[in-house]
Tab-separated table of C-alpha atoms and ligand atoms in Angstrom:
chain	number	residue	atom	x	y	z
R	1	MET	CA	-0.142	-5.769	-0.962
R	2	GLY	CA	-1.359	-2.550	-2.490
R	3	GLY	CA	-0.889	1.066	-1.374
R	4	THR	CA	-0.504	4.466	-1.800
R	5	PHE	CA	3.124	4.059	0.353
R	6	ASP	CA	2.834	7.256	1.256
R	7	PRO	CA	5.213	6.672	3.585
R	8	ILE	CA	5.015	2.402	4.395
R	9	HIS	CA	5.967	1.419	7.728
R	10	PHE	CA	5.670	-0.141	10.742
R	11	ALA	CA	1.973	-1.423	10.195
R	12	HIS	CA	2.472	-2.062	6.950
R	13	LEU	CA	4.912	-4.780	7.488
R	14	LEU	CA	4.146	-6.240	9.577
R	15	ILE	CA	0.857	-7.348	8.731
R	16	ALA	CA	3.199	-8.159	4.888
R	17	GLU	CA	4.660	-10.718	7.685
R	18	ASP	CA	1.152	-11.842	9.012
R	19	VAL	CA	0.344	-12.246	6.261
R	20	ARG	CA	3.321	-14.671	4.241
R	21	ARG	CA	2.647	-16.571	7.234
R	22	ARG	CA	-1.203	-17.292	7.632
R	23	PHE	CA	-2.094	-18.189	3.886
R	24	ARG	CA	1.649	-19.731	3.346
R	25	LEU	CA	2.361	-16.964	1.277
R	26	PRO	CA	5.967	-18.035	-0.976
R	27	ARG	CA	6.930	-13.734	-1.343
R	28	VAL	CA	5.062	-10.603	-0.951
R	29	LEU	CA	4.961	-7.986	-3.086
R	30	PHE	CA	4.008	-4.225	-2.707
R	31	MET	CA	2.514	-2.554	-5.574
R	32	PRO	CA	3.399	1.171	-4.254
R	33	SER	CA	-0.185	3.047	-7.080
R	34	GLY	CA	1.469	4.779	-9.205
R	35	SER	CA	-1.514	7.398	-9.607
R	36	PRO	CA	-4.267	6.399	-7.592
R	37	PRO	CA	-7.673	6.829	-9.505
R	38	HIS	CA	-9.132	7.940	-6.609
R	39	LYS	CA	-7.163	10.690	-4.752
R	40	ASP	CA	-5.983	14.503	-6.748
R	41	GLU	CA	-2.612	14.913	-8.937
R	42	GLY	CA	-0.475	16.360	-6.040
R	43	GLU	CA	-2.350	15.531	-3.284
R	44	VAL	CA	0.464	12.002	-3.243
R	45	THR	CA	4.395	11.796	-2.892
R	46	PRO	CA	5.641	11.428	-6.125
R	47	ALA	CA	5.860	7.830	-7.347
R	48	GLU	CA	9.394	7.401	-7.492
R	49	HIS	CA	9.611	8.737	-3.839
R	50	ARG	CA	7.060	6.186	-2.501
R	51	TYR	CA	9.018	3.543	-4.661
R	52	ILE	CA	12.371	3.861	-3.190
R	53	MET	CA	11.232	4.139	0.959
R	54	ALA	CA	9.334	0.520	0.070
R	55	LEU	CA	12.223	-0.653	-1.328
R	56	LEU	CA	14.440	0.715	1.793
R	57	ALA	CA	12.044	-0.686	4.294
R	58	THR	CA	12.310	-3.971	2.716
R	59	SER	CA	15.013	-4.945	1.257
R	60	ASP	CA	16.149	-7.305	4.870
R	61	ASN	CA	13.407	-9.465	4.713
R	62	PRO	CA	14.088	-12.316	0.801
R	63	HIS	CA	11.102	-12.906	0.466
R	64	PHE	CA	9.489	-9.009	0.503
R	65	GLU	CA	9.626	-7.535	-2.849
R	66	VAL	CA	8.197	-4.144	-4.376
R	67	SER	CA	6.960	-4.389	-8.492
R	68	ARG	CA	6.958	-0.555	-10.472
R	69	LEU	CA	4.203	-2.142	-12.450
R	70	GLU	CA	1.804	0.634	-11.455
R	71	ILE	CA	4.514	3.215	-10.882
R	72	ASP	CA	5.708	2.979	-14.482
R	73	ARG	CA	2.557	2.213	-16.887
R	74	PRO	CA	0.671	5.224	-18.004
R	75	GLY	CA	-2.776	6.565	-16.504
R	76	PRO	CA	-4.621	5.137	-13.566
R	77	SER	CA	-3.782	2.019	-11.351
R	78	TYR	CA	-6.382	0.094	-12.285
R	79	THR	CA	-6.003	-2.368	-10.006
R	80	ILE	CA	-7.632	-5.387	-12.563
R	81	ASP	CA	-5.268	-4.468	-14.783
R	82	THR	CA	-2.326	-5.320	-12.586
R	83	LEU	CA	-4.055	-8.150	-11.065
R	84	ARG	CA	-4.143	-9.253	-15.385
R	85	ALA	CA	-0.988	-8.023	-15.775
R	86	LEU	CA	0.548	-10.538	-13.013
R	87	LYS	CA	-1.592	-13.007	-14.029
R	88	ALA	CA	-0.166	-12.478	-18.455
R	89	GLU	CA	3.096	-12.904	-15.964
R	90	LEU	CA	3.319	-15.864	-12.958
R	91	GLY	CA	0.969	-17.718	-15.184
R	92	GLU	CA	-3.036	-18.419	-15.246
R	93	GLY	CA	-3.360	-20.915	-12.115
R	94	ALA	CA	-1.468	-18.457	-10.393
R	95	GLN	CA	-2.799	-17.911	-7.027
R	96	ILE	CA	-2.942	-14.213	-5.937
R	97	TYR	CA	-3.888	-12.700	-2.745
R	98	PHE	CA	-4.795	-8.667	-2.703
R	99	VAL	CA	-4.313	-7.151	0.418
R	100	THR	CA	-4.952	-3.665	1.189
R	101	GLY	CA	-6.988	-1.508	3.767
R	102	ALA	CA	-10.747	-2.287	4.577
R	103	ASP	CA	-10.867	1.089	4.382
R	104	ALA	CA	-10.318	1.052	-0.442
R	105	VAL	CA	-11.921	-2.250	-0.145
R	106	LEU	CA	-14.859	-0.600	0.978
R	107	GLU	CA	-14.838	1.664	-2.004
R	108	ILE	CA	-15.187	-1.626	-4.230
R	109	LEU	CA	-18.018	-0.694	-6.023
R	110	THR	CA	-16.512	2.174	-7.456
R	111	TRP	CA	-13.613	0.750	-9.331
R	112	ARG	CA	-13.049	-0.328	-11.748
R	113	ARG	CA	-14.777	-4.595	-12.628
R	114	PRO	CA	-15.377	-5.248	-8.414
R	115	ASP	CA	-16.075	-8.669	-9.649
R	116	ALA	CA	-13.252	-9.983	-11.844
R	117	ILE	CA	-11.068	-8.440	-9.232
R	118	LEU	CA	-12.712	-11.244	-6.416
R	119	ASP	CA	-12.152	-13.504	-8.891
R	120	GLU	CA	-9.273	-12.508	-10.073
R	121	ALA	CA	-7.456	-11.941	-6.323
R	122	LYS	CA	-8.457	-14.143	-2.965
R	123	LEU	CA	-9.010	-10.331	-1.125
R	124	VAL	CA	-7.391	-9.886	2.161
R	125	ALA	CA	-9.249	-6.829	3.403
R	126	VAL	CA	-7.453	-5.031	6.548
R	127	HIS	CA	-9.315	-3.114	9.154
R	128	ARG	CA	-8.714	-1.105	12.549
R	129	PRO	CA	-9.903	-0.666	15.422
R	130	GLY	CA	-13.724	1.174	15.086
R	131	PHE	CA	-13.883	0.348	11.976
R	132	ASP	CA	-17.965	-1.541	11.625
R	133	LEU	CA	-17.274	-4.669	10.220
R	134	ALA	CA	-20.967	-5.314	9.152
R	135	ARG	CA	-20.205	-2.108	7.191
R	136	LEU	CA	-18.342	-4.819	4.063
R	137	ASP	CA	-21.911	-6.649	4.338
R	138	GLU	CA	-24.430	-3.517	3.958
R	139	THR	CA	-21.698	-1.359	0.773
R	140	LEU	CA	-20.530	-5.067	-0.475
R	141	GLY	CA	-23.760	-7.812	-0.393
R	142	ALA	CA	-23.456	-11.327	1.973
R	143	GLU	CA	-21.844	-12.875	-1.330
R	144	ARG	CA	-18.767	-9.728	-2.492
R	145	ALA	CA	-18.158	-9.849	1.661
R	146	SER	CA	-18.535	-13.889	1.799
R	147	LYS	CA	-15.306	-12.984	-0.965
R	148	ILE	CA	-13.595	-10.761	1.687
R	149	THR	CA	-10.514	-12.224	4.359
R	150	VAL	CA	-10.669	-9.484	7.270
R	151	ILE	CA	-8.026	-9.181	8.906
R	152	GLU	CA	-7.049	-6.547	12.341
R	153	ALA	CA	-4.164	-4.995	12.066
R	154	PRO	CA	-1.484	-4.314	14.579
R	155	LEU	CA	0.397	-1.357	15.317
R	156	ALA	CA	-2.944	-0.199	14.804
R	157	ASN	CA	-2.381	3.876	16.221
R	158	ILE	CA	0.224	3.119	13.298
R	159	SER	CA	-1.361	5.258	9.787
R	160	SER	CA	0.457	7.143	7.039
R	161	THR	CA	-1.749	10.343	7.900
R	162	MET	CA	0.006	10.776	11.316
R	163	ILE	CA	3.251	9.778	9.549
R	164	ARG	CA	3.343	13.057	7.240
R	165	GLY	CA	1.322	15.227	9.955
R	166	LEU	CA	4.482	14.378	12.235
R	167	ALA	CA	6.432	14.878	9.996
R	168	ALA	CA	4.750	18.442	9.265
R	169	ARG	CA	5.127	19.666	11.820
R	170	GLY	CA	8.589	18.803	12.300
R	171	GLU	CA	7.444	16.025	15.877
R	172	SER	CA	9.292	12.183	15.597
R	173	ILE	CA	8.367	9.952	13.651
R	174	ARG	CA	11.045	7.114	15.421
R	175	TYR	CA	10.385	3.852	15.490
R	176	LEU	CA	7.154	4.514	12.848
R	177	THR	CA	9.100	3.217	10.891
R	178	PRO	CA	12.511	2.251	10.020
R	179	ARG	CA	15.267	3.478	10.222
R	180	PRO	CA	16.412	3.534	6.149
R	181	VAL	CA	12.993	5.627	5.776
R	182	ILE	CA	13.469	8.136	8.349
R	183	ASP	CA	16.987	9.659	6.622
R	184	TYR	CA	15.180	9.218	3.359
R	185	ILE	CA	11.650	11.651	4.559
R	186	ARG	CA	14.354	13.811	6.423
R	187	LYS	CA	16.987	13.856	3.560
R	188	HIS	CA	14.433	14.742	0.710
R	189	ARG	CA	12.049	17.470	2.366
R	190	LEU	CA	8.806	15.549	2.266
R	191	TYR	CA	5.943	16.761	3.874
R	192	ARG	CA	7.197	18.982	5.311
R	193	ARG	CA	4.796	22.413	5.345
R	194	ASP	CA	7.037	24.712	6.620
R	195	GLY	CA	7.652	26.399	3.470
R	196	VAL	CA	10.455	24.323	2.688
R	197	ALA	CA	9.714	22.134	-1.060
R	198	PRO	CA	9.865	18.390	-0.958
R	199	GLU	CA	12.461	18.020	-3.027
R	200	PRO	CA	11.335	17.279	-6.919
R	201	PHE	CA	13.194	13.993	-7.149
R	202	GLU	CA	16.317	13.187	-10.492
R	203	GLU	CA	17.086	10.389	-11.418
R	204	THR	CA	20.551	9.587	-11.604
R	205	THR	CA	22.750	10.237	-13.867
R	206	THR	CA	25.311	8.011	-14.586
V	1	LIG	P1	-5.637	4.799	1.082
V	1	LIG	O1	-6.300	5.330	0.746
V	1	LIG	O2	-4.005	5.220	1.354
V	1	LIG	O3	-6.219	3.673	1.964
V	1	LIG	C1	-6.980	3.879	3.251
V	1	LIG	C2	-6.699	2.713	4.459
V	1	LIG	O4	-6.274	1.556	4.244
V	1	LIG	C3	-5.613	3.439	5.575
V	1	LIG	O5	-6.249	3.315	6.294
V	1	LIG	C4	-4.457	3.006	5.090
V	1	LIG	O6	-3.953	2.744	5.957
V	1	LIG	C5	-4.825	1.521	4.549
V	1	LIG	N1	-4.074	0.648	3.753
V	1	LIG	C6	-3.651	1.157	2.442
V	1	LIG	N2	-3.369	0.426	1.959
V	1	LIG	C7	-2.300	-1.020	3.029
V	1	LIG	C8	-2.238	-2.762	3.232
V	1	LIG	N3	-1.435	-3.235	2.119
V	1	LIG	N4	-2.235	-3.036	3.964
V	1	LIG	C9	-3.248	-2.831	5.215
V	1	LIG	N5	-3.350	-1.500	6.065
V	1	LIG	C10	-3.514	-0.025	3.882
V	1	LIG	O7	-6.577	3.276	0.081
V	1	LIG	P2	-5.538	3.738	-1.560
V	1	LIG	O8	-3.956	3.124	-0.735
V	1	LIG	O9	-5.063	5.037	-2.265
V	1	LIG	O10	-5.297	2.050	-2.060
V	1	LIG	C11	-5.800	1.068	-1.754
V	1	LIG	C12	-5.366	0.107	-2.938
V	1	LIG	O11	-6.428	0.096	-3.552
V	1	LIG	C13	-4.097	0.653	-3.541
V	1	LIG	O12	-3.829	-0.766	-4.339
V	1	LIG	C14	-5.146	0.988	-5.030
V	1	LIG	O13	-4.411	1.309	-6.127
V	1	LIG	C15	-6.581	0.401	-4.607
V	1	LIG	N6	-7.453	1.110	-5.656
V	1	LIG	C16	-7.821	0.738	-6.573
V	1	LIG	C17	-9.038	1.279	-7.475
V	1	LIG	C18	-8.899	0.569	-8.933
V	1	LIG	O14	-8.400	-0.088	-8.916
V	1	LIG	N7	-10.391	1.734	-9.246
V	1	LIG	C19	-9.393	2.844	-6.804
V	1	LIG	C20	-8.706	2.687	-5.162
V	1	LIG	C21	-7.737	2.067	-5.296
V	1	LIG	P3	-2.393	3.759	5.662
V	1	LIG	O15	-2.156	5.027	4.926
V	1	LIG	O16	-1.415	3.807	6.833
V	1	LIG	O17	-1.922	2.588	4.493
């Protein structure tokens, strides 16, 4: 599951469980982007906060893990580098499914080595109602599009953008993401726009 996860929410978790069941996968690895190549620095919450929220949200599922691979790798988080690093770790025979939003997949031609990505992994594009599926064919061409499995997002009106907006206005984000993530967002004053800066991430020193 590749994404910014700013923050992770129930739709991400349902998608992960659905994909795990559908493709009979032994595990799902959540891969928060370290430095998203197409986003400005400052636009995205510090990676450590996003990583910890992903850990908090997934800790009760034995099939879910969160990877630090992109967070710990310096420079932009290119998907092809991640897939190759995972193959090196798991062995060339490993079958990787790369699950992400259909909006992001539409942009894949602007990513580094798009055709190599399609060779290294089976792409699963998650779309929300309103997304025009024909655009995948039109933008990527029929051959590339045929390598992509498209699935519909459950809880389609939950998005990270929506949660950030509600949190910024001080409104409730209950039932949109697991309770420990809500508590973490509150505690660290993430997404607030009332002049209170989010807490910088501090490593625990022992
Ligand atoms: P994004 O702009 O945060 O997300 C685009 C859309 O996809 C949003 O609607 C988002 O909803 C949804 N989405 C994101 N991750 C999802 C997931 N795992 N499952 C279902 N829906 C998801 O896009 P992004 O997160 O930055 O990029 C997605 C992935 O593509 C990341 O792994 C990123 O590293 C990769 N990428 C690679 C390159 C490159 O290699 N050059 C360039 C761009 C992106 P929510 O906001 O609700 O999550």
